[in-house]
Tab-separated table of C-alpha atoms and ligand atoms in Angstrom:
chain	number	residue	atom	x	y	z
A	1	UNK	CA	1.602	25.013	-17.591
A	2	UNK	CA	1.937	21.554	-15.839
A	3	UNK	CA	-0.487	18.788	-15.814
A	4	UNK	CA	-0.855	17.705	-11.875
A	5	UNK	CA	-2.483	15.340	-9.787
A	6	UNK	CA	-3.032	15.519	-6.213
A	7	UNK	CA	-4.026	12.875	-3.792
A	8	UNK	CA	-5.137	13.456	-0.082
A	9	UNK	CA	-4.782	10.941	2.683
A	10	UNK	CA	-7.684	10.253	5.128
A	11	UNK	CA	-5.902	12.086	7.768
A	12	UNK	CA	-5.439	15.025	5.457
A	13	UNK	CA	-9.280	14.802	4.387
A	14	UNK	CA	-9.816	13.989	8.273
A	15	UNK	CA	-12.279	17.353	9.155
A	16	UNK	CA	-13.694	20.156	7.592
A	17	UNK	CA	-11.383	22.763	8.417
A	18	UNK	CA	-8.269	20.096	6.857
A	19	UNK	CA	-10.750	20.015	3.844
A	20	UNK	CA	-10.684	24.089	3.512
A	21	UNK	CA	-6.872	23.742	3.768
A	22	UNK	CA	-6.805	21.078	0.839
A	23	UNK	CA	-8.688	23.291	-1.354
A	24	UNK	CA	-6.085	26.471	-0.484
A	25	UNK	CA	-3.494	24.268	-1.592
A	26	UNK	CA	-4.593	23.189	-4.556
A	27	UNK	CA	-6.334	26.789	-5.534
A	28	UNK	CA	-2.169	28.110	-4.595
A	29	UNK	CA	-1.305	25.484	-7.411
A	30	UNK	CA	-4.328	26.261	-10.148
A	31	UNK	CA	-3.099	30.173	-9.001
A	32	UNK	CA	0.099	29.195	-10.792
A	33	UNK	CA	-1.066	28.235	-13.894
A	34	UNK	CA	-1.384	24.385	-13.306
A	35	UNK	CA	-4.284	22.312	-14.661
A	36	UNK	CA	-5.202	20.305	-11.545
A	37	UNK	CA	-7.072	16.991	-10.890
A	38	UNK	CA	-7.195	15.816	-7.371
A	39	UNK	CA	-7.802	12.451	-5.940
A	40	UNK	CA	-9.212	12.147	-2.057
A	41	UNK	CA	-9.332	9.379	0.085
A	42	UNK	CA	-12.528	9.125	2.489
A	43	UNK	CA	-12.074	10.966	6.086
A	44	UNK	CA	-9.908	9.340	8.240
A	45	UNK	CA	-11.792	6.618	10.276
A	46	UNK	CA	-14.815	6.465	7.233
A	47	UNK	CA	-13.788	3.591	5.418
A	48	UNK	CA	-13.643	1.115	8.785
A	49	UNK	CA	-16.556	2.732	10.382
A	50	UNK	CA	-18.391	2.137	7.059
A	51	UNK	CA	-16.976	-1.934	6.860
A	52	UNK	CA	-17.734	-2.183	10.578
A	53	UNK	CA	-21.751	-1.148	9.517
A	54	UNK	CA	-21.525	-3.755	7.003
A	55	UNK	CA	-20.001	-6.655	9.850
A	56	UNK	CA	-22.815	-5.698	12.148
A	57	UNK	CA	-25.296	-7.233	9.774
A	58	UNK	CA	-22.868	-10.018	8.081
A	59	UNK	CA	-20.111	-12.029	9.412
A	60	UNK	CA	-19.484	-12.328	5.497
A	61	UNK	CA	-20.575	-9.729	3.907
A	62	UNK	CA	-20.983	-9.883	0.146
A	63	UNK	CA	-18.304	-8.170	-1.272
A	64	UNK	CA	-20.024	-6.973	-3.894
A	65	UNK	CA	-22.081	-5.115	-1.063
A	66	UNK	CA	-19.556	-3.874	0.938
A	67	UNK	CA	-17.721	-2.216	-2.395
A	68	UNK	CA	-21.213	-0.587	-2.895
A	69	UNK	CA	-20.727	0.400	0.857
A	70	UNK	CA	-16.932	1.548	1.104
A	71	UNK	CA	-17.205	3.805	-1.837
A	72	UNK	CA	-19.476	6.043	-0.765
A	73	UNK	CA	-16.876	7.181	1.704
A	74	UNK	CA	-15.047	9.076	-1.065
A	75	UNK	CA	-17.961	10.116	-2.728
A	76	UNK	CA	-18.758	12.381	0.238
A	77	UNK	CA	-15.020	13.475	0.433
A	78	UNK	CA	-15.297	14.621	-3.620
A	79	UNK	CA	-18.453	16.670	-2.975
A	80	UNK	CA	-17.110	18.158	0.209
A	81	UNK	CA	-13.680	19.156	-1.610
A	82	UNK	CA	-15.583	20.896	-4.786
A	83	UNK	CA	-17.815	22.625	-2.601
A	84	UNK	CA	-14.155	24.136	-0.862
A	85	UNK	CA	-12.501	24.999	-3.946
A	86	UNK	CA	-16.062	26.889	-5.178
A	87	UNK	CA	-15.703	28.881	-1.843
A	88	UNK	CA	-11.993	29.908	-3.020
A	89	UNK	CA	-13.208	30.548	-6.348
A	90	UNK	CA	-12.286	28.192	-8.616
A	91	UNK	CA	-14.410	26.224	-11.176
A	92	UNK	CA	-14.620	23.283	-9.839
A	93	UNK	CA	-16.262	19.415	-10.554
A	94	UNK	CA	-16.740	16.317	-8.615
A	95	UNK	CA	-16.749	12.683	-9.759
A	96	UNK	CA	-17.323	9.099	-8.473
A	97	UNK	CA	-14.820	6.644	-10.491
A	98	UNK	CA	-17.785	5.195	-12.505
A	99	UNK	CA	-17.977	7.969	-14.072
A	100	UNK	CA	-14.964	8.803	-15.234
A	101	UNK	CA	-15.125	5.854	-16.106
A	102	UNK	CA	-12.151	4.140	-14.109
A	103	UNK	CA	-12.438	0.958	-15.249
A	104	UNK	CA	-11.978	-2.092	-13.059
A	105	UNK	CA	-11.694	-6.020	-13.358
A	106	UNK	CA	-14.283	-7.679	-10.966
A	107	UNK	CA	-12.574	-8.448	-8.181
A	108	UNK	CA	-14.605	-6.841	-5.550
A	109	UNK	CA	-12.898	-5.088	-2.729
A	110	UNK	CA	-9.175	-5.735	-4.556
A	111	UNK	CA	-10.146	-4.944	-7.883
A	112	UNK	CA	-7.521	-4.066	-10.467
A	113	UNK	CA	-7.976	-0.834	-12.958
A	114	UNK	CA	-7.578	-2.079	-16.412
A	115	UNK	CA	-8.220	1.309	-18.397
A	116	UNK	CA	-9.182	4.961	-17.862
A	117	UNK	CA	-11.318	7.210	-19.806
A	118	UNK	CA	-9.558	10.459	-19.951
A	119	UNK	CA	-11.601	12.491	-22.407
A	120	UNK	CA	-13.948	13.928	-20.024
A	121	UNK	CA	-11.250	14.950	-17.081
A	122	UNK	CA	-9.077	16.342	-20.356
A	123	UNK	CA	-12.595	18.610	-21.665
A	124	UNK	CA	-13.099	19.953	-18.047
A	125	UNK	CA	-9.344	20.693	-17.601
A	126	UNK	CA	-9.371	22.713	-20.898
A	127	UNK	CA	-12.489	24.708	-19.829
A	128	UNK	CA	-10.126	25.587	-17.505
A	129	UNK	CA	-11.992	23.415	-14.065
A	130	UNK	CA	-10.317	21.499	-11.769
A	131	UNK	CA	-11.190	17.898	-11.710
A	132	UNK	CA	-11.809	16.333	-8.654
A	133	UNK	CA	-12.350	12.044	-8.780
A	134	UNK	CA	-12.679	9.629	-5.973
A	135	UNK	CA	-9.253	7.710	-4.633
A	136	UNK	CA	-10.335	3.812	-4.152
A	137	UNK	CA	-12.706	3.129	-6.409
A	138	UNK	CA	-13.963	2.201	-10.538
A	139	UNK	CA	-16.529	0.079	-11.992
A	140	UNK	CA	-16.416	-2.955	-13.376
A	141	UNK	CA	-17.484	-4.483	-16.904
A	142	UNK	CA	-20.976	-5.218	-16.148
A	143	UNK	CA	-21.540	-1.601	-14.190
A	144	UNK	CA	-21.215	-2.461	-10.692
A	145	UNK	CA	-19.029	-0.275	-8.130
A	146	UNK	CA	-15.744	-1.816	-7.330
A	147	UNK	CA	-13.168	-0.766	-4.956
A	148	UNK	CA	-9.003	-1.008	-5.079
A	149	UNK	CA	-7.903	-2.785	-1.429
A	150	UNK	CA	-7.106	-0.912	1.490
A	151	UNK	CA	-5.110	2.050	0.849
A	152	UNK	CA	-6.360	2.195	-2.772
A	153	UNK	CA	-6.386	5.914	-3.313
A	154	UNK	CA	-3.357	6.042	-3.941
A	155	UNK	CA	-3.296	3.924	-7.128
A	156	UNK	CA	-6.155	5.814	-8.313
A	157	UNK	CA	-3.902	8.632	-8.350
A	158	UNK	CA	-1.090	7.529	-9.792
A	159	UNK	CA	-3.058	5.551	-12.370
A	160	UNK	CA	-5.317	8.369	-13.336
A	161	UNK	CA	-1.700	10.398	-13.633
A	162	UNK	CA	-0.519	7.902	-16.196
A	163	UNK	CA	-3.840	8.250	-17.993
A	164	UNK	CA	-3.715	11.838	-18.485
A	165	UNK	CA	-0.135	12.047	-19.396
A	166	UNK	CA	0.335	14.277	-16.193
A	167	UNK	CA	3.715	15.926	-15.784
A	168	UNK	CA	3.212	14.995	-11.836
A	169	UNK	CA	1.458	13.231	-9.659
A	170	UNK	CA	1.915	14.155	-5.916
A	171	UNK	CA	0.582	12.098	-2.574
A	172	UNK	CA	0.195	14.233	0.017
A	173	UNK	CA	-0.399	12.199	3.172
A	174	UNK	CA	0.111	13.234	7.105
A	175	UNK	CA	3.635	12.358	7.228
A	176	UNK	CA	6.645	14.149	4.921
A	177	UNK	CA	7.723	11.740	2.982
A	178	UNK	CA	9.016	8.085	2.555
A	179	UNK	CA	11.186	6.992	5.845
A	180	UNK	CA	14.002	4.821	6.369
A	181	UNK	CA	11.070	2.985	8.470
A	182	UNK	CA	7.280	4.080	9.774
A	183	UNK	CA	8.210	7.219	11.704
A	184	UNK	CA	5.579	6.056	14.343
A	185	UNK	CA	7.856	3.447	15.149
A	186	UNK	CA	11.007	4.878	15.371
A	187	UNK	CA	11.571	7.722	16.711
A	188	UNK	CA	14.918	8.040	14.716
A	189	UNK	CA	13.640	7.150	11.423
A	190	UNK	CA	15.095	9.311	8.300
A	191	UNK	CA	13.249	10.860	5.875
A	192	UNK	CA	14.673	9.897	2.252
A	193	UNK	CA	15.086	12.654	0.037
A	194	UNK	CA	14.856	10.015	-2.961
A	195	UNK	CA	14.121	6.118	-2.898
A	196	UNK	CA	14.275	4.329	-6.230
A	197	UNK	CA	11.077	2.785	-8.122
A	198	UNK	CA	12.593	-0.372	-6.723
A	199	UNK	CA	13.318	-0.089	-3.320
A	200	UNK	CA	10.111	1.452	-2.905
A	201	UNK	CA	8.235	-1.457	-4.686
A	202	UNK	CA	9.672	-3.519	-1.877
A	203	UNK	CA	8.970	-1.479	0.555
A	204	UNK	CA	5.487	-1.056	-0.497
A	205	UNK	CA	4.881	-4.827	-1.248
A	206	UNK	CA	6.476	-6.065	2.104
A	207	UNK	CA	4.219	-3.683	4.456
A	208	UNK	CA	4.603	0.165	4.078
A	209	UNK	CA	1.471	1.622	4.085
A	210	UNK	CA	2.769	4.722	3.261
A	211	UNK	CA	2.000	3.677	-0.720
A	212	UNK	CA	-0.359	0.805	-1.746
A	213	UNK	CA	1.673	-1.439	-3.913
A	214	UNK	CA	-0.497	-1.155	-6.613
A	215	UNK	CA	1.067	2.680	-6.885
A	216	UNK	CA	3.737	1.935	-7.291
A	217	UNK	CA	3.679	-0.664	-10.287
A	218	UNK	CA	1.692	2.006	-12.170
A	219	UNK	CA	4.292	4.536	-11.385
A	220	UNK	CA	6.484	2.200	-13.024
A	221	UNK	CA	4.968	0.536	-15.794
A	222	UNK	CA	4.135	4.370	-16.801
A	223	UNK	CA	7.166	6.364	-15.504
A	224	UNK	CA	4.932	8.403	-13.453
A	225	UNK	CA	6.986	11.155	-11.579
A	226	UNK	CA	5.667	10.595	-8.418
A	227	UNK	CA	6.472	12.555	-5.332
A	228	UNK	CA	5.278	11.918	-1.198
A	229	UNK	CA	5.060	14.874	0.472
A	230	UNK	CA	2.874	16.383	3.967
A	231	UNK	CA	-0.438	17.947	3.745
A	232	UNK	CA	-0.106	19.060	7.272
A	233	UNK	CA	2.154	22.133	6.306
A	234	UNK	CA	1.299	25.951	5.636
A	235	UNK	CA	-1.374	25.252	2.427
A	236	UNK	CA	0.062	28.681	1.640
A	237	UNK	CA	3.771	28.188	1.545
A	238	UNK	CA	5.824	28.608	-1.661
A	239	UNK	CA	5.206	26.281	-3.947
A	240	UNK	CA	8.675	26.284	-4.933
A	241	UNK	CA	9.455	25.027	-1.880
A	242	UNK	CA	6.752	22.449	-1.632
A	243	UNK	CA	7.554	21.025	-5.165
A	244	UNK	CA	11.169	20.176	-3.840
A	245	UNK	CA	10.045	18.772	-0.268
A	246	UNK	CA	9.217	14.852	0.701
A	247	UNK	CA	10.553	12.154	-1.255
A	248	UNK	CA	10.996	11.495	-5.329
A	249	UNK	CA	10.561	8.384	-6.484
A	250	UNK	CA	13.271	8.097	-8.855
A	251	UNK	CA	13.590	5.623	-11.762
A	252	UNK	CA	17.896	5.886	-12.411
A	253	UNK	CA	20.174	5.463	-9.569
A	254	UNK	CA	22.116	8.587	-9.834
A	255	UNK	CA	24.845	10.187	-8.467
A	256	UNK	CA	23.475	11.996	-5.358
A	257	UNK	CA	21.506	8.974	-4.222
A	258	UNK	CA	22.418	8.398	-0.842
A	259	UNK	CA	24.647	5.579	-1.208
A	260	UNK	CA	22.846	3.427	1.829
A	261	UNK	CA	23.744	-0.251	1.415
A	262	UNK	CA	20.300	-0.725	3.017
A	263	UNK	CA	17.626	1.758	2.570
A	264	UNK	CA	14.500	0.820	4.671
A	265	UNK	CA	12.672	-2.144	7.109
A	266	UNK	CA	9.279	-2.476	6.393
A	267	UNK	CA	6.831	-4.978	8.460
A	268	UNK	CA	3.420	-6.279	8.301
A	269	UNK	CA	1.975	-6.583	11.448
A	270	UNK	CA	-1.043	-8.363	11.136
A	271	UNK	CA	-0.088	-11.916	9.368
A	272	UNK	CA	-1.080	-15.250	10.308
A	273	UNK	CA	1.097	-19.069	9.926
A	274	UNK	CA	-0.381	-21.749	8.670
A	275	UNK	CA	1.285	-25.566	8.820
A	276	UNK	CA	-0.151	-28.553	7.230
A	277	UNK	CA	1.874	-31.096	8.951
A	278	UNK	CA	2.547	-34.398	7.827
A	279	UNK	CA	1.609	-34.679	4.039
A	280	UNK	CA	3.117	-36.904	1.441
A	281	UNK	CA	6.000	-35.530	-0.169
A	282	UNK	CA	4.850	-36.304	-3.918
A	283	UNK	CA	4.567	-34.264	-7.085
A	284	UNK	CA	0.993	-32.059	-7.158
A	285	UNK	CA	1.312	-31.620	-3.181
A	286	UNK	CA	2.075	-27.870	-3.074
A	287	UNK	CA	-0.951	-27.321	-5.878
A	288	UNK	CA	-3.240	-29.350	-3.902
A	289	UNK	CA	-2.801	-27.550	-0.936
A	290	UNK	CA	-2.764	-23.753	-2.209
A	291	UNK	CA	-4.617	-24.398	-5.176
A	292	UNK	CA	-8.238	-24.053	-2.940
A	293	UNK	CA	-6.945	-21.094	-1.408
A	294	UNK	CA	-6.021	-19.380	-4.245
A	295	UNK	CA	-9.502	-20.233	-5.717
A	296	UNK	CA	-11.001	-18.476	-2.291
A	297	UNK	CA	-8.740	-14.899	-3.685
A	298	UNK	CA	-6.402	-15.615	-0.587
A	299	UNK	CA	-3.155	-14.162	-1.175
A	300	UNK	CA	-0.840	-16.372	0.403
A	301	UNK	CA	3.116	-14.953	0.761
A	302	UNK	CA	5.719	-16.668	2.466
A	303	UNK	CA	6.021	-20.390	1.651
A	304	UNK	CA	8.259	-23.181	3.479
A	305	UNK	CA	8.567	-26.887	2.722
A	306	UNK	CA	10.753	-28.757	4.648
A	307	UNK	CA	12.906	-31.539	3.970
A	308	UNK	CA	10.922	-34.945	4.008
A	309	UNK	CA	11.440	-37.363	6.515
A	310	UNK	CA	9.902	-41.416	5.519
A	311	UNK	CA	8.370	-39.888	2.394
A	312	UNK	CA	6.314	-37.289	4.571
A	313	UNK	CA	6.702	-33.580	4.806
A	314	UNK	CA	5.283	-29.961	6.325
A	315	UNK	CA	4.398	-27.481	4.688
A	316	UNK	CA	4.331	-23.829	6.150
A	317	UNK	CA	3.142	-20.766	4.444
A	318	UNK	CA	1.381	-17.119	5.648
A	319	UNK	CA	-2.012	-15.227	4.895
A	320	UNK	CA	-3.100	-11.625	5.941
A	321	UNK	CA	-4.612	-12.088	9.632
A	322	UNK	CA	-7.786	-11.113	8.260
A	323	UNK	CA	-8.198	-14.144	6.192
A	324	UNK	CA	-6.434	-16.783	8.568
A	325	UNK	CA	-9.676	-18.607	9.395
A	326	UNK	CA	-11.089	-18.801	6.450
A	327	UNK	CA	-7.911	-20.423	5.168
A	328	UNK	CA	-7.970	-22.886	7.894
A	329	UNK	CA	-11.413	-23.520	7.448
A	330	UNK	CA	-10.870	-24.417	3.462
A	331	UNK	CA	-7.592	-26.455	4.916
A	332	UNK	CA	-9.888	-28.674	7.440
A	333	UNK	CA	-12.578	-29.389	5.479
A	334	UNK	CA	-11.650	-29.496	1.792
A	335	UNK	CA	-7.854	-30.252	1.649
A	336	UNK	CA	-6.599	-31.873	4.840
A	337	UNK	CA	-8.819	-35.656	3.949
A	338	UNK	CA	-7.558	-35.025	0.536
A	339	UNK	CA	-4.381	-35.201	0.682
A	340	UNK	CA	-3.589	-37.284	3.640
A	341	UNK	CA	-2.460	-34.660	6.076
A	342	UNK	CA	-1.646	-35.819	10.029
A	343	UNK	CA	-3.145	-32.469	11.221
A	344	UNK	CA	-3.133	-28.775	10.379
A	345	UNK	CA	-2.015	-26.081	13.249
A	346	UNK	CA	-1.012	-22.247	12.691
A	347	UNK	CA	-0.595	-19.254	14.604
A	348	UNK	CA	-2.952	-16.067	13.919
A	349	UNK	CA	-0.046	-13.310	15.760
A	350	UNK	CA	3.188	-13.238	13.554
A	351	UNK	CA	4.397	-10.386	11.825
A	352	UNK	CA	7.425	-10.127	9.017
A	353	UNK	CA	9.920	-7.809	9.276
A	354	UNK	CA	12.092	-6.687	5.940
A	355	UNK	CA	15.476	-5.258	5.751
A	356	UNK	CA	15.306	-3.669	2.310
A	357	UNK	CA	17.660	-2.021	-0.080
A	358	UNK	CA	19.411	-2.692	-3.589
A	359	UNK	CA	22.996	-2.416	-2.358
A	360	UNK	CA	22.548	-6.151	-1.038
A	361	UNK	CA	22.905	-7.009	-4.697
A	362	UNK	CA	26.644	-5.504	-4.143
A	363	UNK	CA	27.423	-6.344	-0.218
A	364	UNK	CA	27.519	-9.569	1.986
A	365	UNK	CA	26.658	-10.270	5.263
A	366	UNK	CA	23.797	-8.449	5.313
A	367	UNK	CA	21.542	-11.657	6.211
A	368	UNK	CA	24.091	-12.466	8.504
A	369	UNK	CA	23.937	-8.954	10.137
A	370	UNK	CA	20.341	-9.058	10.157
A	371	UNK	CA	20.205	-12.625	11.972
A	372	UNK	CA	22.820	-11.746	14.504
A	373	UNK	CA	20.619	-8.675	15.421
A	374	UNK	CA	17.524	-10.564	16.055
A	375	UNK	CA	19.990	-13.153	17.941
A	376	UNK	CA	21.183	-10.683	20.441
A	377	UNK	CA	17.448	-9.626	21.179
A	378	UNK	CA	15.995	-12.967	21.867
A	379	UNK	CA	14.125	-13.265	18.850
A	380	UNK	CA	13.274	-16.080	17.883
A	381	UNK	CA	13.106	-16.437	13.958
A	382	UNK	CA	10.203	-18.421	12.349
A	383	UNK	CA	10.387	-18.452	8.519
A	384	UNK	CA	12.828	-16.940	6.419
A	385	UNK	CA	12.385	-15.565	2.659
A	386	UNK	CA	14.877	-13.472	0.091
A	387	UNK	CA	15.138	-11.843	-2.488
A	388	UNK	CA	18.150	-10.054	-4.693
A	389	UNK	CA	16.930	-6.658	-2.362
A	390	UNK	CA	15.143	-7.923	0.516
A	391	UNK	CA	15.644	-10.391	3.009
A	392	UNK	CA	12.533	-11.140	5.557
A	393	UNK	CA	11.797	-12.978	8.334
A	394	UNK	CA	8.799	-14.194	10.336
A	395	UNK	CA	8.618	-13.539	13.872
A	396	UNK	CA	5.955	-13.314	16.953
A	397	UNK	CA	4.104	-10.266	16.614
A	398	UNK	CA	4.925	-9.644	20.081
A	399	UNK	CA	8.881	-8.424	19.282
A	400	UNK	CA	7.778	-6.755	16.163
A	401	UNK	CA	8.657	-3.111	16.865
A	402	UNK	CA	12.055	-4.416	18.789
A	403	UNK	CA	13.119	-6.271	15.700
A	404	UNK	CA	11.968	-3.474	13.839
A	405	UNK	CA	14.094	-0.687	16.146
A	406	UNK	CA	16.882	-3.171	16.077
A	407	UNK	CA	17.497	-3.821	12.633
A	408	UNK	CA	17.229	0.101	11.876
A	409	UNK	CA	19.898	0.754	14.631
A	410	UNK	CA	22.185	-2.317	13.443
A	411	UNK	CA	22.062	-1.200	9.909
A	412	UNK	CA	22.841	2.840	10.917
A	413	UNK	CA	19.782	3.784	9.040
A	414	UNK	CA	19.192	6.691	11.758
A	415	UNK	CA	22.466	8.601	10.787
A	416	UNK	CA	23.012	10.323	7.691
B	1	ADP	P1	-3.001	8.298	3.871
B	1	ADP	O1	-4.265	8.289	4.648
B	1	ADP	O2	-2.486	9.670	3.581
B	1	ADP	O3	-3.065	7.428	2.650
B	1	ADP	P2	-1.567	6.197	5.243
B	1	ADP	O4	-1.913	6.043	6.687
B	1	ADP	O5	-2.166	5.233	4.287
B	1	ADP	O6	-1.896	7.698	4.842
B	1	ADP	O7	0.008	6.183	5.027
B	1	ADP	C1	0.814	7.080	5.765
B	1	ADP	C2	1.377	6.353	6.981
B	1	ADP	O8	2.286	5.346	6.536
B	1	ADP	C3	2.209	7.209	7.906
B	1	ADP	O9	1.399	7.865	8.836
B	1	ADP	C4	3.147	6.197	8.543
B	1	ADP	O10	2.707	5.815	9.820
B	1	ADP	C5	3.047	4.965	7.637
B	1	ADP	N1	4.337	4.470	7.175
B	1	ADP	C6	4.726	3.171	7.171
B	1	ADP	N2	5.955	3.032	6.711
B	1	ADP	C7	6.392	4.265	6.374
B	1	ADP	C8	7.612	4.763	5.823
B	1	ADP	N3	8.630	3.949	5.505
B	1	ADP	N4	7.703	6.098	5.613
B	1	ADP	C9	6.688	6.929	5.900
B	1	ADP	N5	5.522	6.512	6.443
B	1	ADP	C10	5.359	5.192	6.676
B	2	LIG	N1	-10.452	5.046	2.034
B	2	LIG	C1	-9.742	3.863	1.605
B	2	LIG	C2	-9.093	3.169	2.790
B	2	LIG	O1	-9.256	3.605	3.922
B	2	LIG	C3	-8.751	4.141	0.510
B	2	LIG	C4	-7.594	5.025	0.928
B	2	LIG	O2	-7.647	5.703	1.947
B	2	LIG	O3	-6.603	5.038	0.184
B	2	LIG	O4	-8.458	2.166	2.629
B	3	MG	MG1	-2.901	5.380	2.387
């Protein structure tokens, strides 16, 4: 008898009827003799139409407010989903992260879970219940509601899986597992029977929605088997089947790993470039500039400083679109006077594109093959940044799905 944790996508959670089909699914798996704790998301569309209330009133909306907000979007999804399992006959109980308690640091909307309390999932799981939490959400040290970031859900899961010592923890989401890119892109994109802890950090961290980052660390850091797999098939089919479909994350390279040199692109659509042109090129610059923006919680990613030129330099680095004007705003009126900078421009429509995979670590000429595919399309390149298993480069958001079909065609990720 197997410890297991299910999470369910928005799409998956998306109506009532998809809700009735969760609930067969995971009854067909507490059938079997597993103890079962499952982890929704909100229904598809909640969580923006629940921000977008929020905007209506508040151009900036206190994010302690809007967590309070966003998180009753699972809360509805946990009641709904015990109230299904009930009608197939299972004991069943509902709970909203406080209290659990997931606890969180308090860094509203992207707060990070620092500790789980297992002992009451663990006492309804032996009185034989399944559990059922809200995805996204915990509270923080002084008892307000936090939430995780966009996509959050899915480190709920994988964190309360670590917690509880599960044997499993399974994502079911509305597309069958990890792909050599996002299948709505490509039409020829391959599903990956396995993707290492790695390559799938990468993936995650350089734009694949598919997991939240965060997911993956703790799948890591705790050796969490974790598995992707659809919610959209038969609830009923065999669950020996279903506990061999989607993709493994995998922790070993080992023999039958596909042996792909490259193993995914990812991309991040929505990014914005920032340039503070012009700014003495002396020891502290870099801190002076970033420093405010890091003290506004803006995650900044890629970052460029050129060569100087008469003691004078620019310096180029990225945001998530959503924060672009704020950053400029901090840059104009608290940094730009500071430090002596001739003027600051950006541009709110770039995206990055990543070719991904640990067999660059072994092979050349990937860059190469990567910059000679963007060539031959017209694209113009922007930024560049690398790592041992990634290369990425900036481009106009405009070309982003033709760099993105490119590169999978150049590296052969469609064939087998
Ligand atoms: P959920 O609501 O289940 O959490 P998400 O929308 O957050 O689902 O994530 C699933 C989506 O991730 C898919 O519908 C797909 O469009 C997208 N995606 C992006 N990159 C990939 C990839 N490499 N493999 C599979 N799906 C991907
Ligand atoms: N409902 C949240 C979101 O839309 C969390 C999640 O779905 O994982 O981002
Ligand atoms: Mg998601």
């Amino acid at each position: 008898m197997a410890l297991i944790v299910h999470k369910y996508g928005g799409t998956s959670m998306g109506s009532v009827e998809r809700i009735k089909n969760v609930a067969k699914r995971v009854a067909k798996w507490h059938k079997a003799g597993h103890r079962m704790v499952v982890v929704p998301s909100a229904m598809s569309g909640e969580t923006n139409r629940l921000l977008g209330l929020a905007k209506e009133i508040s151009a900036h909306p206190d994010p302690r407010e809007l967590d309070m907000i966003a998180a009753t979007g699972e809360q509805v999804s946990v009641g709904l989903l015990a109230l299904a399992l009930k009608a197939e006959g299972l004991d069943a109980v509902s709970y909203a992260g406080w209290q659990v308690a997931v606890k969180t640091d308090s860094a509203f909307t992207k707060a990070r879970i620092s500790e789980i309390d297992s002992e009451r999932v663990l006492k309804d799981l032996d009185e034989g219940k399944v559990v059922v939490i809200t995805g996204f959400q915990g509270v923080d040290p002084n008892g307000h509601i936090t939430t995780l970031g966009r996509g959050g859900s899915d480190t709920s899961a994988v964190a309360m899986a670590a917690a509880l010592g599960a044997d499993e923890c399974l994502i079911y989401t509305d597309v069958d597992g990890v792909y050599t890119t996002d299948p709505r892109v490509v039409d020829d994109a391959r599903r990956l029977d396995k993707i290492t802890f790695e390559e799938m950090l990468e993936m995650a961290s350089l734009g694949s929605k598919v997991l939240q980052i965060r997911s993956v660390e703790f799948a890591g850091k705790y050796q969490v088997k974790t598995r992707v797999l659809s919610s959209l098939t038969d609830p009923l089919c065999p669950l020996e089947q279903e506990m061999r479909s989607g993709t493994l994350i995998t922790f070993e390279e080992d023999d039958t790993m596909e042996k792909a040199v490259i193993s995914g692109i990812a991309f991040q659509r929505d990014e914005g470039k920032i340039t503070v042109r012009g700014v003495p090129d002396r020891p502290g610059i870099a801190y002076q500039i970033l420093g405010p923006i890091a003290d506004a919680n803006i995650d900044v990613d890629m970052i460029i400083q050129n060569q100087s030129v008469e003691g004078k330099t620019d310096f180029t680095f990225t945001v998530g679109r959503g924060e672009y004007q704020r950053a400029m705003e901090i840059l104009k009126t608290s940094v730009q006077a500071h430090v002596g900078a001739a003027e600051i421009v950006g541009d709110p429509k770039v995206s990055k594109v990543s070719v991904v995979g640990v067999g660059m670590r072994s092979h050349v000429g990937i860059a190469s093959t990567a910059f000679r595919t963007l060539a031959e399309e017209g694209i113009n390149i922007q930024m560049i940044s690398t790592s041992e298993i990634k290369i990425s480069v900036l481009i106009d958001e405009k070309y982003m799905e033709l760099a993105v079909r490119a590169l999978h065609k150049a590296f052969e990720l469609d064939q087998a």
